mmCIF file of C-alpha atoms and ligand atoms in Angstrom:
data_model
loop_
_atom_site.group_PDB
_atom_site.id
_atom_site.type_symbol
_atom_site.label_atom_id
_atom_site.label_comp_id
_atom_site.label_asym_id
_atom_site.label_seq_id
_atom_site.Cartn_x
_atom_site.Cartn_y
_atom_site.Cartn_z
ATOM 1 C CA MET N 598 -16.167 -28.637 -17.441
ATOM 2 C CA SER N 599 -16.894 -26.361 -14.085
ATOM 3 C CA PRO N 600 -18.594 -23.244 -15.056
ATOM 4 C CA LEU N 601 -16.707 -19.954 -14.975
ATOM 5 C CA ILE N 602 -16.777 -17.869 -11.131
ATOM 6 C CA PRO N 603 -16.660 -14.451 -11.130
ATOM 7 C CA VAL N 604 -13.267 -13.209 -9.600
ATOM 8 C CA GLU N 605 -14.854 -12.251 -6.331
ATOM 9 C CA GLU N 606 -15.373 -15.435 -5.591
ATOM 10 C CA ALA N 607 -12.571 -16.254 -6.574
ATOM 11 C CA LEU N 608 -10.624 -14.147 -4.084
ATOM 12 C CA HIS N 609 -13.139 -15.444 -1.559
ATOM 13 C CA GLN N 610 -12.084 -18.506 -2.427
ATOM 14 C CA LEU N 611 -8.207 -17.358 -1.673
ATOM 15 C CA LEU N 612 -8.412 -15.747 0.699
ATOM 16 C CA GLU N 613 -9.931 -19.027 3.033
ATOM 17 C CA LEU N 614 -7.047 -20.381 1.859
ATOM 18 C CA MET N 615 -4.309 -17.880 3.216
ATOM 19 C CA PRO N 616 -3.363 -18.565 6.932
ATOM 20 C CA SER N 617 -2.560 -15.199 8.800
ATOM 21 C CA PRO N 618 1.152 -13.928 10.356
ATOM 22 C CA SER N 619 1.877 -15.214 13.970
ATOM 23 C CA GLU N 620 5.491 -14.711 14.307
ATOM 24 C CA VAL N 621 6.717 -11.104 15.338
ATOM 25 C CA GLU N 622 8.739 -8.980 16.543
ATOM 26 C CA GLU N 623 9.289 -5.764 17.992
ATOM 27 C CA LEU N 624 11.247 -3.040 15.625
ATOM 28 C CA TYR N 625 13.196 0.280 16.663
ATOM 29 C CA LEU N 626 10.432 2.271 14.369
ATOM 30 C CA LYS N 627 14.026 3.863 12.399
ATOM 31 C CA ASP N 628 14.185 0.076 10.860
ATOM 32 C CA ALA N 629 9.982 -0.534 11.036
ATOM 33 C CA TRP N 630 9.305 1.531 7.451
ATOM 34 C CA GLY N 631 7.175 -1.184 5.015
ATOM 35 C CA ARG N 632 5.885 -3.157 7.960
ATOM 36 C CA VAL N 633 2.887 -4.528 9.250
ATOM 37 C CA LEU N 634 1.852 -4.238 13.223
ATOM 38 C CA ALA N 635 1.397 -6.327 14.997
ATOM 39 C CA GLU N 636 -0.573 -5.017 18.311
ATOM 40 C CA PRO N 637 -2.124 -1.385 18.019
ATOM 41 C CA VAL N 638 -0.581 1.062 19.087
ATOM 42 C CA VAL N 639 -2.053 3.573 21.527
ATOM 43 C CA ALA N 640 -0.949 6.807 22.736
ATOM 44 C CA ASP N 641 0.626 7.565 26.189
ATOM 45 C CA VAL N 642 1.267 11.172 26.457
ATOM 46 C CA ASP N 643 -0.875 14.817 24.770
ATOM 47 C CA VAL N 644 0.498 15.686 21.499
ATOM 48 C CA PRO N 645 1.303 18.803 21.887
ATOM 49 C CA PRO N 646 3.049 17.487 25.524
ATOM 50 C CA GLU N 647 1.980 21.654 26.264
ATOM 51 C CA ALA N 648 -0.021 24.794 25.118
ATOM 52 C CA ASN N 649 2.726 26.132 22.709
ATOM 53 C CA SER N 650 2.705 29.100 20.522
ATOM 54 C CA SER N 651 2.102 29.247 16.724
ATOM 55 C CA MET N 652 3.506 32.407 16.278
ATOM 56 C CA ASP N 653 6.663 34.238 16.854
ATOM 57 C CA GLY N 654 5.348 37.627 19.321
ATOM 58 C CA TYR N 655 4.280 37.830 22.607
ATOM 59 C CA ALA N 656 2.376 36.242 25.057
ATOM 60 C CA VAL N 657 -0.001 37.961 26.967
ATOM 61 C CA ARG N 658 -2.978 37.580 29.592
ATOM 62 C CA VAL N 659 -5.984 39.838 27.640
ATOM 63 C CA GLU N 660 -7.509 41.401 30.425
ATOM 64 C CA ASP N 661 -4.302 43.152 30.738
ATOM 65 C CA LEU N 662 -5.222 45.259 27.293
ATOM 66 C CA GLN N 663 -8.674 46.256 28.333
ATOM 67 C CA ALA N 664 -7.590 49.407 29.530
ATOM 68 C CA VAL N 665 -3.582 49.629 28.439
ATOM 69 C CA SER N 666 -1.872 48.742 25.101
ATOM 70 C CA VAL N 667 1.941 48.848 25.581
ATOM 71 C CA LEU N 668 3.292 46.141 28.950
ATOM 72 C CA PRO N 669 6.714 45.908 30.082
ATOM 73 C CA VAL N 670 8.138 43.211 28.899
ATOM 74 C CA SER N 671 9.321 40.653 31.945
ATOM 75 C CA GLN N 672 10.654 36.965 30.324
ATOM 76 C CA ARG N 673 11.451 35.789 27.068
ATOM 77 C CA VAL N 674 10.955 32.157 26.090
ATOM 78 C CA PRO N 675 12.629 30.157 23.256
ATOM 79 C CA ALA N 676 11.604 26.958 22.482
ATOM 80 C CA GLY N 677 12.535 24.309 24.414
ATOM 81 C CA SER N 678 13.144 26.735 27.742
ATOM 82 C CA ALA N 679 10.994 26.335 30.669
ATOM 83 C CA PRO N 680 8.952 29.729 31.412
ATOM 84 C CA VAL N 681 8.218 30.734 34.521
ATOM 85 C CA PRO N 682 4.536 32.297 35.381
ATOM 86 C CA LEU N 683 3.643 35.583 33.232
ATOM 87 C CA GLU N 684 3.533 38.520 36.127
ATOM 88 C CA PRO N 685 0.271 40.370 35.801
ATOM 89 C CA GLY N 686 0.546 43.369 33.600
ATOM 90 C CA THR N 687 3.564 42.219 31.591
ATOM 91 C CA ALA N 688 3.996 40.430 28.495
ATOM 92 C CA ALA N 689 6.563 37.372 27.512
ATOM 93 C CA ARG N 690 8.721 37.921 24.410
ATOM 94 C CA ILE N 691 7.578 33.635 22.624
ATOM 95 C CA PHE N 692 8.580 31.933 19.679
ATOM 96 C CA THR N 693 6.857 29.332 17.833
ATOM 97 C CA GLY N 694 7.063 26.229 19.385
ATOM 98 C CA ALA N 695 7.586 27.708 22.892
ATOM 99 C CA PRO N 696 6.238 26.370 26.152
ATOM 100 C CA ILE N 697 2.910 28.822 26.895
ATOM 101 C CA PRO N 698 3.605 31.213 30.854
ATOM 102 C CA ALA N 699 0.700 29.998 33.347
ATOM 103 C CA GLY N 700 -1.225 32.741 32.907
ATOM 104 C CA ALA N 701 -0.971 33.844 29.499
ATOM 105 C CA ASN N 702 -4.197 33.435 27.252
ATOM 106 C CA ALA N 703 -3.084 34.675 23.979
ATOM 107 C CA VAL N 704 -0.332 35.054 21.979
ATOM 108 C CA ILE N 705 0.401 38.503 19.756
ATOM 109 C CA MET N 706 2.142 37.988 16.758
ATOM 110 C CA GLN N 707 5.388 39.597 16.646
ATOM 111 C CA GLU N 708 4.042 41.734 12.868
ATOM 112 C CA GLU N 709 1.112 43.697 14.900
ATOM 113 C CA SER N 710 3.424 45.018 17.959
ATOM 114 C CA VAL N 711 6.756 47.728 17.719
ATOM 115 C CA GLU N 712 8.953 47.745 20.351
ATOM 116 C CA GLU N 713 9.640 50.736 22.950
ATOM 117 C CA GLY N 714 11.882 51.537 25.541
ATOM 118 C CA THR N 715 11.733 48.482 27.664
ATOM 119 C CA GLY N 716 8.111 47.556 26.603
ATOM 120 C CA VAL N 717 6.353 46.439 23.590
ATOM 121 C CA ARG N 718 2.817 48.276 22.161
ATOM 122 C CA PHE N 719 0.623 46.606 21.127
ATOM 123 C CA THR N 720 -1.321 47.792 17.287
ATOM 124 C CA ALA N 721 -3.642 45.325 17.056
ATOM 125 C CA GLY N 722 -6.362 44.123 19.608
ATOM 126 C CA VAL N 723 -6.014 40.450 20.293
ATOM 127 C CA ARG N 724 -8.577 37.441 21.278
ATOM 128 C CA PRO N 725 -8.488 35.268 24.478
ATOM 129 C CA LEU N 726 -6.673 32.003 23.257
ATOM 130 C CA GLN N 727 -5.459 33.007 19.716
ATOM 131 C CA ASN N 728 -2.050 31.881 18.025
ATOM 132 C CA ILE N 729 -2.027 29.116 20.995
ATOM 133 C CA ARG N 730 -2.108 25.707 19.982
ATOM 134 C CA PRO N 731 -3.047 23.931 23.135
ATOM 135 C CA ARG N 732 -1.729 20.704 24.690
ATOM 136 C CA GLY N 733 -3.483 17.623 22.623
ATOM 137 C CA GLN N 734 -4.448 19.718 19.874
ATOM 138 C CA ASP N 735 -2.945 16.522 17.859
ATOM 139 C CA ILE N 736 -3.520 13.564 19.360
ATOM 140 C CA GLN N 737 -4.807 12.908 23.058
ATOM 141 C CA ALA N 738 -3.324 9.693 25.876
ATOM 142 C CA GLY N 739 -4.960 7.230 25.793
ATOM 143 C CA GLU N 740 -6.394 7.067 22.225
ATOM 144 C CA ALA N 741 -6.064 4.522 20.026
ATOM 145 C CA LEU N 742 -3.514 5.521 17.186
ATOM 146 C CA LEU N 743 -2.596 2.658 14.528
ATOM 147 C CA ALA N 744 -4.530 -1.187 15.035
ATOM 148 C CA ALA N 745 -2.690 -3.741 14.209
ATOM 149 C CA GLY N 746 -2.448 -4.974 10.684
ATOM 150 C CA GLU N 747 -1.875 -0.835 9.153
ATOM 151 C CA LEU N 748 1.159 -0.454 7.361
ATOM 152 C CA LEU N 749 4.058 1.604 8.921
ATOM 153 C CA SER N 750 4.209 4.318 6.283
ATOM 154 C CA ALA N 751 6.568 7.119 6.296
ATOM 155 C CA GLN N 752 3.239 9.243 8.357
ATOM 156 C CA ALA N 753 2.235 5.937 10.454
ATOM 157 C CA MET N 754 6.365 6.887 11.162
ATOM 158 C CA GLY N 755 6.030 10.445 11.761
ATOM 159 C CA VAL N 756 2.769 10.253 14.265
ATOM 160 C CA LEU N 757 4.149 7.638 16.251
ATOM 161 C CA ALA N 758 7.168 9.257 16.771
ATOM 162 C CA SER N 759 5.386 12.886 17.768
ATOM 163 C CA ALA N 760 3.590 10.439 19.943
ATOM 164 C CA GLY N 761 7.078 9.516 21.477
ATOM 165 C CA ILE N 762 6.980 5.335 20.256
ATOM 166 C CA GLU N 763 10.348 4.417 20.396
ATOM 167 C CA ARG N 764 9.496 0.309 19.091
ATOM 168 C CA VAL N 765 6.851 -0.903 17.677
ATOM 169 C CA ARG N 766 5.927 -5.022 17.153
ATOM 170 C CA VAL N 767 5.211 -6.112 13.759
ATOM 171 C CA TYR N 768 4.886 -9.060 11.839
ATOM 172 C CA ARG N 769 7.792 -10.985 10.227
ATOM 173 C CA ARG N 770 8.352 -10.527 6.771
ATOM 174 C CA PRO N 771 7.025 -13.506 3.982
ATOM 175 C CA ARG N 772 9.736 -15.315 2.329
ATOM 176 C CA VAL N 773 8.237 -15.841 -1.274
ATOM 177 C CA ALA N 774 9.657 -18.917 -3.631
ATOM 178 C CA LEU N 775 8.780 -17.420 -7.651
ATOM 179 C CA LEU N 776 8.375 -20.280 -10.392
ATOM 180 C CA SER N 777 8.507 -20.211 -13.596
ATOM 181 C CA THR N 778 7.400 -23.004 -15.188
ATOM 182 C CA GLY N 779 8.556 -24.436 -19.175
ATOM 183 C CA ASP N 780 10.576 -25.697 -20.726
ATOM 184 C CA GLU N 781 10.759 -22.842 -23.381
ATOM 185 C CA LEU N 782 12.029 -20.039 -20.942
ATOM 186 C CA VAL N 783 15.173 -18.510 -20.837
ATOM 187 C CA GLN N 784 16.979 -16.463 -19.117
ATOM 188 C CA PRO N 785 18.009 -12.548 -19.979
ATOM 189 C CA GLY N 786 21.480 -12.638 -21.555
ATOM 190 C CA GLN N 787 21.232 -16.220 -22.207
ATOM 191 C CA PRO N 788 20.896 -16.229 -26.672
ATOM 192 C CA LEU N 789 17.922 -18.583 -27.384
ATOM 193 C CA ALA N 790 17.792 -21.429 -29.257
ATOM 194 C CA PRO N 791 14.715 -22.311 -31.413
ATOM 195 C CA GLY N 792 11.689 -22.450 -29.804
ATOM 196 C CA GLN N 793 12.743 -20.335 -26.433
ATOM 197 C CA ILE N 794 11.241 -17.264 -25.342
ATOM 198 C CA TYR N 795 12.359 -14.795 -22.265
ATOM 199 C CA ASP N 796 11.420 -15.932 -18.886
ATOM 200 C CA ALA N 797 9.855 -12.893 -18.478
ATOM 201 C CA ASN N 798 7.488 -13.466 -15.324
ATOM 202 C CA ARG N 799 10.346 -13.438 -12.856
ATOM 203 C CA PHE N 800 11.496 -10.359 -13.311
ATOM 204 C CA LEU N 801 7.388 -8.644 -13.910
ATOM 205 C CA ILE N 802 6.798 -10.339 -10.543
ATOM 206 C CA THR N 803 10.014 -9.490 -8.513
ATOM 207 C CA GLY N 804 8.878 -6.477 -10.007
ATOM 208 C CA LEU N 805 5.410 -6.880 -8.061
ATOM 209 C CA LEU N 806 6.345 -8.412 -4.918
ATOM 210 C CA GLN N 807 8.983 -6.205 -4.507
ATOM 211 C CA GLN N 808 6.487 -2.862 -4.784
ATOM 212 C CA ALA N 809 4.515 -5.011 -2.339
ATOM 213 C CA GLY N 810 7.246 -4.897 0.270
ATOM 214 C CA VAL N 811 8.398 -8.126 -0.589
ATOM 215 C CA VAL N 812 12.567 -8.422 0.325
ATOM 216 C CA SER N 813 13.553 -12.212 -0.038
ATOM 217 C CA ILE N 814 12.113 -13.754 -2.916
ATOM 218 C CA SER N 815 13.798 -17.170 -4.532
ATOM 219 C CA THR N 816 13.442 -17.523 -8.014
ATOM 220 C CA TRP N 817 13.255 -21.502 -9.454
ATOM 221 C CA HIS N 818 12.030 -22.851 -12.648
ATOM 222 C CA ALA N 819 11.066 -26.200 -13.244
ATOM 223 C CA VAL N 820 11.286 -27.515 -16.709
ATOM 224 C CA ASP N 821 7.999 -29.582 -17.820
ATOM 225 C CA THR N 822 8.857 -33.270 -16.318
ATOM 226 C CA ALA N 823 6.812 -34.484 -13.087
ATOM 227 C CA GLU N 824 10.234 -35.131 -11.981
ATOM 228 C CA ALA N 825 11.325 -31.856 -11.943
ATOM 229 C CA THR N 826 8.519 -30.296 -10.873
ATOM 230 C CA ALA N 827 8.064 -31.483 -8.344
ATOM 231 C CA ASP N 828 11.900 -31.648 -7.455
ATOM 232 C CA VAL N 829 12.123 -27.544 -7.976
ATOM 233 C CA LEU N 830 8.178 -27.362 -5.620
ATOM 234 C CA ARG N 831 9.959 -29.282 -2.380
ATOM 235 C CA LYS N 832 13.081 -27.370 -2.540
ATOM 236 C CA ALA N 833 10.853 -24.235 -3.426
ATOM 237 C CA ALA N 834 8.086 -25.012 -0.339
ATOM 238 C CA ALA N 835 11.103 -26.134 2.471
ATOM 239 C CA ASP N 836 12.346 -22.543 4.074
ATOM 240 C CA SER N 837 9.208 -19.832 1.762
ATOM 241 C CA ASP N 838 6.090 -18.584 3.325
ATOM 242 C CA LEU N 839 4.227 -18.455 0.376
ATOM 243 C CA ILE N 840 4.950 -20.173 -3.397
ATOM 244 C CA LEU N 841 4.092 -18.225 -6.922
ATOM 245 C CA SER N 842 4.090 -19.793 -9.496
ATOM 246 C CA SER N 843 3.116 -18.605 -13.457
ATOM 247 C CA GLY N 844 2.518 -20.946 -16.192
ATOM 248 C CA GLY N 845 2.343 -24.657 -16.468
ATOM 249 C CA VAL N 846 -1.824 -24.773 -15.142
ATOM 250 C CA SER N 847 -3.360 -25.640 -18.028
ATOM 251 C CA VAL N 848 -4.813 -28.768 -19.175
ATOM 252 C CA GLY N 849 -2.419 -29.689 -21.254
ATOM 253 C CA GLU N 850 -0.344 -32.630 -21.238
ATOM 254 C CA GLU N 851 2.943 -30.376 -19.714
ATOM 255 C CA ASP N 852 0.968 -29.093 -17.497
ATOM 256 C CA HIS N 853 2.668 -31.139 -14.194
ATOM 257 C CA VAL N 854 2.277 -28.024 -11.621
ATOM 258 C CA ARG N 855 -1.124 -29.343 -11.337
ATOM 259 C CA ASN N 856 -0.198 -33.358 -10.172
ATOM 260 C CA GLN N 857 2.670 -31.888 -8.381
ATOM 261 C CA VAL N 858 0.596 -29.851 -6.415
ATOM 262 C CA GLU N 859 -1.260 -31.831 -5.914
ATOM 263 C CA ALA N 860 0.377 -34.545 -5.270
ATOM 264 C CA LEU N 861 2.291 -32.984 -2.825
ATOM 265 C CA GLY N 862 -0.449 -31.037 -0.974
ATOM 266 C CA ALA N 863 -4.134 -29.685 -2.205
ATOM 267 C CA LEU N 864 -4.778 -27.684 -5.323
ATOM 268 C CA GLN N 865 -7.592 -26.072 -6.132
ATOM 269 C CA ILE N 866 -8.087 -24.260 -10.099
ATOM 270 C CA TRP N 867 -10.663 -21.996 -11.015
ATOM 271 C CA ARG N 868 -12.207 -20.770 -14.203
ATOM 272 C CA ILE N 869 -12.889 -17.587 -13.495
ATOM 273 C CA LYS N 870 -14.745 -15.226 -14.995
ATOM 274 C CA LEU N 871 -12.401 -12.972 -16.433
ATOM 275 C CA LYS N 872 -9.972 -11.846 -19.291
ATOM 276 C CA PRO N 873 -6.939 -11.673 -19.422
ATOM 277 C CA GLY N 874 -6.207 -14.750 -17.242
ATOM 278 C CA LYS N 875 -8.526 -17.700 -16.641
ATOM 279 C CA PRO N 876 -6.702 -20.355 -14.930
ATOM 280 C CA PHE N 877 -6.110 -19.867 -11.933
ATOM 281 C CA ALA N 878 -4.427 -22.178 -8.857
ATOM 282 C CA ALA N 879 -4.408 -22.202 -5.404
ATOM 283 C CA GLY N 880 -3.674 -24.898 -2.798
ATOM 284 C CA HIS N 881 -0.008 -26.086 -0.450
ATOM 285 C CA VAL N 882 2.485 -27.408 -1.264
ATOM 286 C CA ALA N 883 4.158 -29.463 1.671
ATOM 287 C CA GLY N 884 2.138 -26.770 3.796
ATOM 288 C CA THR N 885 3.278 -23.837 2.265
ATOM 289 C CA PRO N 886 0.695 -21.689 0.644
ATOM 290 C CA PHE N 887 0.608 -22.235 -3.808
ATOM 291 C CA ILE N 888 -0.582 -19.731 -6.103
ATOM 292 C CA GLY N 889 -0.804 -20.762 -9.456
ATOM 293 C CA LEU N 890 -0.918 -17.859 -11.844
ATOM 294 C CA PRO N 891 -1.114 -17.569 -15.630
ATOM 295 C CA GLY N 892 1.517 -18.008 -17.904
ATOM 296 C CA ASN N 893 1.088 -15.552 -20.219
ATOM 297 C CA PRO N 894 2.897 -12.086 -18.882
ATOM 298 C CA ALA N 895 -0.835 -10.124 -18.856
ATOM 299 C CA SER N 896 -2.073 -12.962 -17.667
ATOM 300 C CA SER N 897 -0.079 -13.129 -14.646
ATOM 301 C CA LEU N 898 -0.073 -9.212 -14.336
ATOM 302 C CA VAL N 899 -3.514 -8.548 -13.585
ATOM 303 C CA THR N 900 -4.290 -12.315 -11.552
ATOM 304 C CA PHE N 901 -0.993 -10.822 -9.832
ATOM 305 C CA TYR N 902 -3.419 -7.778 -9.192
ATOM 306 C CA LEU N 903 -6.561 -9.350 -8.115
ATOM 307 C CA LEU N 904 -6.125 -11.964 -6.683
ATOM 308 C CA ALA N 905 -2.416 -12.616 -5.836
ATOM 309 C CA LEU N 906 -0.969 -9.299 -3.899
ATOM 310 C CA PRO N 907 -5.209 -9.337 -1.436
ATOM 311 C CA ALA N 908 -3.384 -12.804 -0.701
ATOM 312 C CA LEU N 909 0.372 -11.857 -0.362
ATOM 313 C CA ARG N 910 -1.284 -8.782 1.368
ATOM 314 C CA ARG N 911 -3.627 -11.093 4.226
ATOM 315 C CA LEU N 912 -0.238 -13.062 4.898
ATOM 316 C CA GLN N 913 1.597 -9.662 5.830
ATOM 317 C CA GLY N 914 -1.025 -9.611 7.529
ATOM 318 C CA LEU N 915 -2.576 -6.837 6.269
ATOM 319 C CA ARG N 916 -6.140 -5.512 7.037
ATOM 320 C CA TYR N 917 -8.077 -6.323 3.872
ATOM 321 C CA LYS N 918 -8.887 -2.900 1.943
ATOM 322 C CA PRO N 919 -11.881 -3.593 -1.189
ATOM 323 C CA LEU N 920 -10.245 -1.921 -4.226
ATOM 324 C CA SER N 921 -11.537 1.465 -4.277
ATOM 325 C CA GLY N 922 -11.058 2.956 -8.549
ATOM 326 C CA TRP N 923 -12.330 5.838 -10.081
ATOM 327 C CA THR N 924 -14.855 6.350 -12.528
ATOM 328 C CA LEU N 925 -14.150 7.280 -15.955
ATOM 329 C CA PRO N 926 -15.198 8.081 -19.207
ATOM 330 C CA ALA N 927 -14.343 4.799 -21.764
ATOM 331 C CA GLY N 928 -12.969 6.373 -25.019
ATOM 332 C CA PHE N 929 -13.953 3.186 -26.623
ATOM 333 C CA SER N 930 -16.380 1.309 -27.883
ATOM 334 C CA ARG N 931 -17.588 -2.839 -27.541
ATOM 335 C CA GLN N 932 -20.514 -3.728 -29.757
ATOM 336 C CA ARG N 933 -20.821 -7.080 -28.049
ATOM 337 C CA PRO N 934 -20.694 -8.505 -24.634
ATOM 338 C CA ILE N 935 -17.752 -10.756 -24.217
ATOM 339 C CA GLY N 936 -19.227 -12.304 -21.600
ATOM 340 C CA ARG N 937 -16.113 -12.534 -18.311
ATOM 341 C CA ASP N 938 -15.391 -9.514 -16.631
ATOM 342 C CA GLU N 939 -12.573 -7.962 -18.639
ATOM 343 C CA PHE N 940 -9.868 -5.868 -17.355
ATOM 344 C CA LEU N 941 -7.948 -4.046 -21.009
ATOM 345 C CA ARG N 942 -4.665 -1.212 -19.917
ATOM 346 C CA VAL N 943 -5.579 2.074 -20.632
ATOM 347 C CA ARG N 944 -4.055 5.635 -19.763
ATOM 348 C CA VAL N 945 -6.608 8.279 -19.268
ATOM 349 C CA GLU N 946 -6.246 10.606 -22.578
ATOM 350 C CA GLU N 947 -8.676 14.217 -22.693
ATOM 351 C CA GLY N 948 -10.556 12.452 -19.390
ATOM 352 C CA ARG N 949 -11.149 9.451 -20.657
ATOM 353 C CA LEU N 950 -10.567 5.461 -20.893
ATOM 354 C CA VAL N 951 -7.763 4.745 -23.801
ATOM 355 C CA PRO N 952 -6.958 1.007 -24.648
ATOM 356 C CA GLN N 953 -3.199 0.932 -24.910
ATOM 357 C CA GLY N 954 -2.493 -1.286 -27.670
ATOM 358 C CA ASN N 955 -2.981 -5.255 -28.757
ATOM 359 C CA GLN N 956 -4.993 -6.762 -25.380
ATOM 360 C CA SER N 957 -3.823 -9.644 -26.263
ATOM 361 C CA SER N 958 -3.059 -11.882 -22.735
ATOM 362 C CA GLY N 959 0.568 -12.641 -24.628
ATOM 363 C CA VAL N 960 1.032 -8.751 -25.221
ATOM 364 C CA LEU N 961 2.493 -6.857 -22.643
ATOM 365 C CA SER N 962 5.118 -3.498 -23.926
ATOM 366 C CA ASN N 963 1.402 -1.873 -23.907
ATOM 367 C CA SER N 964 1.540 -1.764 -20.244
ATOM 368 C CA LEU N 965 4.256 0.924 -20.333
ATOM 369 C CA LYS N 966 2.458 3.177 -22.075
ATOM 370 C CA ALA N 967 -1.076 2.011 -19.970
ATOM 371 C CA GLU N 968 -1.281 3.655 -16.491
ATOM 372 C CA GLY N 969 -3.884 1.351 -14.867
ATOM 373 C CA LEU N 970 -6.802 -1.497 -15.779
ATOM 374 C CA VAL N 971 -10.067 -0.384 -16.910
ATOM 375 C CA ARG N 972 -13.320 -3.322 -15.726
ATOM 376 C CA VAL N 973 -15.522 -3.542 -18.447
ATOM 377 C CA PRO N 974 -18.770 -6.245 -16.355
ATOM 378 C CA ALA N 975 -19.052 -9.259 -18.622
ATOM 379 C CA ASP N 976 -22.755 -8.647 -19.800
ATOM 380 C CA SER N 977 -21.832 -5.298 -20.680
ATOM 381 C CA CYS N 978 -21.722 -3.266 -24.465
ATOM 382 C CA VAL N 979 -19.929 0.148 -24.235
ATOM 383 C CA GLU N 980 -20.354 3.562 -25.921
ATOM 384 C CA PRO N 981 -17.617 5.695 -26.131
ATOM 385 C CA GLY N 982 -18.556 8.188 -22.447
ATOM 386 C CA GLN N 983 -20.006 5.467 -20.833
ATOM 387 C CA PRO N 984 -19.132 5.575 -17.177
ATOM 388 C CA LEU N 985 -16.036 2.404 -15.762
ATOM 389 C CA ALA N 986 -14.279 1.793 -13.331
ATOM 390 C CA PHE N 987 -10.774 2.516 -13.967
ATOM 391 C CA LEU N 988 -8.243 0.959 -11.257
ATOM 392 C CA PRO N 989 -4.812 2.471 -11.801
ATOM 393 C CA PHE N 990 -1.291 0.547 -11.050
ATOM 394 C CA SER N 991 -0.927 2.989 -8.246
ATOM 395 C CA VAL N 992 -4.161 2.610 -6.875
ATOM 396 C CA LEU N 993 -4.096 -1.669 -7.101
ATOM 397 C CA SER N 994 -0.117 -1.941 -5.931
ATOM 398 C CA GLY N 995 -1.347 0.008 -3.248
HETATM 399 P P1 LIG J 1390 1.888 -22.233 -19.984
HETATM 400 O O1 LIG J 1390 0.042 -22.269 -19.125
HETATM 401 O O2 LIG J 1390 2.626 -23.132 -19.294
HETATM 402 O O3 LIG J 1390 0.413 -22.974 -20.572
HETATM 403 O O4 LIG J 1390 1.864 -20.579 -20.246
HETATM 404 C C1 LIG J 1390 1.141 -19.973 -21.459
HETATM 405 C C2 LIG J 1390 1.512 -19.303 -22.274
HETATM 406 O O5 LIG J 1390 2.452 -18.137 -21.756
HETATM 407 C C3 LIG J 1390 3.032 -19.791 -22.805
HETATM 408 O O6 LIG J 1390 2.421 -18.857 -24.422
HETATM 409 C C4 LIG J 1390 4.757 -19.633 -22.737
HETATM 410 O O7 LIG J 1390 5.231 -19.651 -23.248
HETATM 411 C C5 LIG J 1390 3.701 -18.329 -21.242
HETATM 412 N N1 LIG J 1390 4.501 -18.178 -20.721
HETATM 413 C C6 LIG J 1390 5.155 -18.926 -19.911
HETATM 414 N N2 LIG J 1390 6.236 -18.922 -18.025
HETATM 415 C C7 LIG J 1390 5.848 -17.916 -19.100
HETATM 416 C C8 LIG J 1390 7.372 -16.785 -18.680
HETATM 417 N N3 LIG J 1390 7.777 -17.210 -17.311
HETATM 418 N N4 LIG J 1390 7.146 -15.667 -19.046
HETATM 419 C C9 LIG J 1390 7.029 -15.315 -20.531
HETATM 420 N N5 LIG J 1390 5.969 -15.982 -21.244
HETATM 421 C C10 LIG J 1390 5.275 -17.414 -20.327
HETATM 422 MG MG1 LIG J 1391 3.996 -23.711 -19.949
#
């Protein structure tokens, strides 16, 4: 038996097997949410493009108010207009977002002023540059806004739009073929014959893929024969960028995925120092990357987050970011180490991490109550209150 390898080592090897995306397309920014930039974006304008007012009030020249507190109003500058230079010894009525007239060096807010005939009296002192947002305050021309490999989040779209970016070059989205294996599986909607169970993983993993921004998912089912498995693998490989299977990669004689992937491409099986989720496979089918998750639903969930998702992100072109969870005190104890890193489905109760229900790899329903996973290191006992690494599902999903 090969030794168990740490999950980080498995991830490292898995990422080596994943190609970077090569196909790039140009999209209008409005259509690019959730896509991954294939090229860096550099601003070619200043944001804001001109100094403007952050208040409704009056633009003045500070020096003009050294001797007097009343100034005549010489122009009106709403947002969207182009002011003329400020006539010396006068104030310009100005509104939030309107450009500062040349010569003005402060804005006095409306609440600190009283209209007097055709002029305005100021009731408070004035400092140079007050209430002026300088040109380029937010972004300066030539500044790198986003690097290749960054996700176009809502914030990223807003920032790019603020700099006038109309189109972006992004990677084509990967298409994923999702393969369930096993004679016992039937789809919801079908009656269960003796010995059968419903195919939970197809739906679990479809949802996880959708959360990860995958829109093209084809689903396949292979019964436990060599021929059926080979046939489905060939079809799944034909028009996908990744095959993600669950089950069929242990060493039992009903587990055909291993042999058939080896026959059509290449496969490595790792025994990972991980609970749940020890058997894990990766390779390729006729050149299409292949990842084999374990069949038990909780093992599929954990290995999807820890291994398949980072691999998928590589295929999507996203820059690798190591997971950073939070440290929280344990709300449980463990007397003896179990020799594998265990990821328990937990929720935070009164600030402590509390395992939810039965942690068997065949139990999925406790993941409904759980808010994330806590990592209990392989060689560790746990005392109540001991700090442990908590990975909320929202962090795991990215
Ligand atoms: P296997 O690795 O194929 O031996 O599967 C391990 C366990 O996971 C068995 O109890 C299977 O019935 C179960 N299993 C495999 N695939 C699925 C699936 N898609 N949905 C639910 N359970 C599954
Ligand atoms: Mg099976």
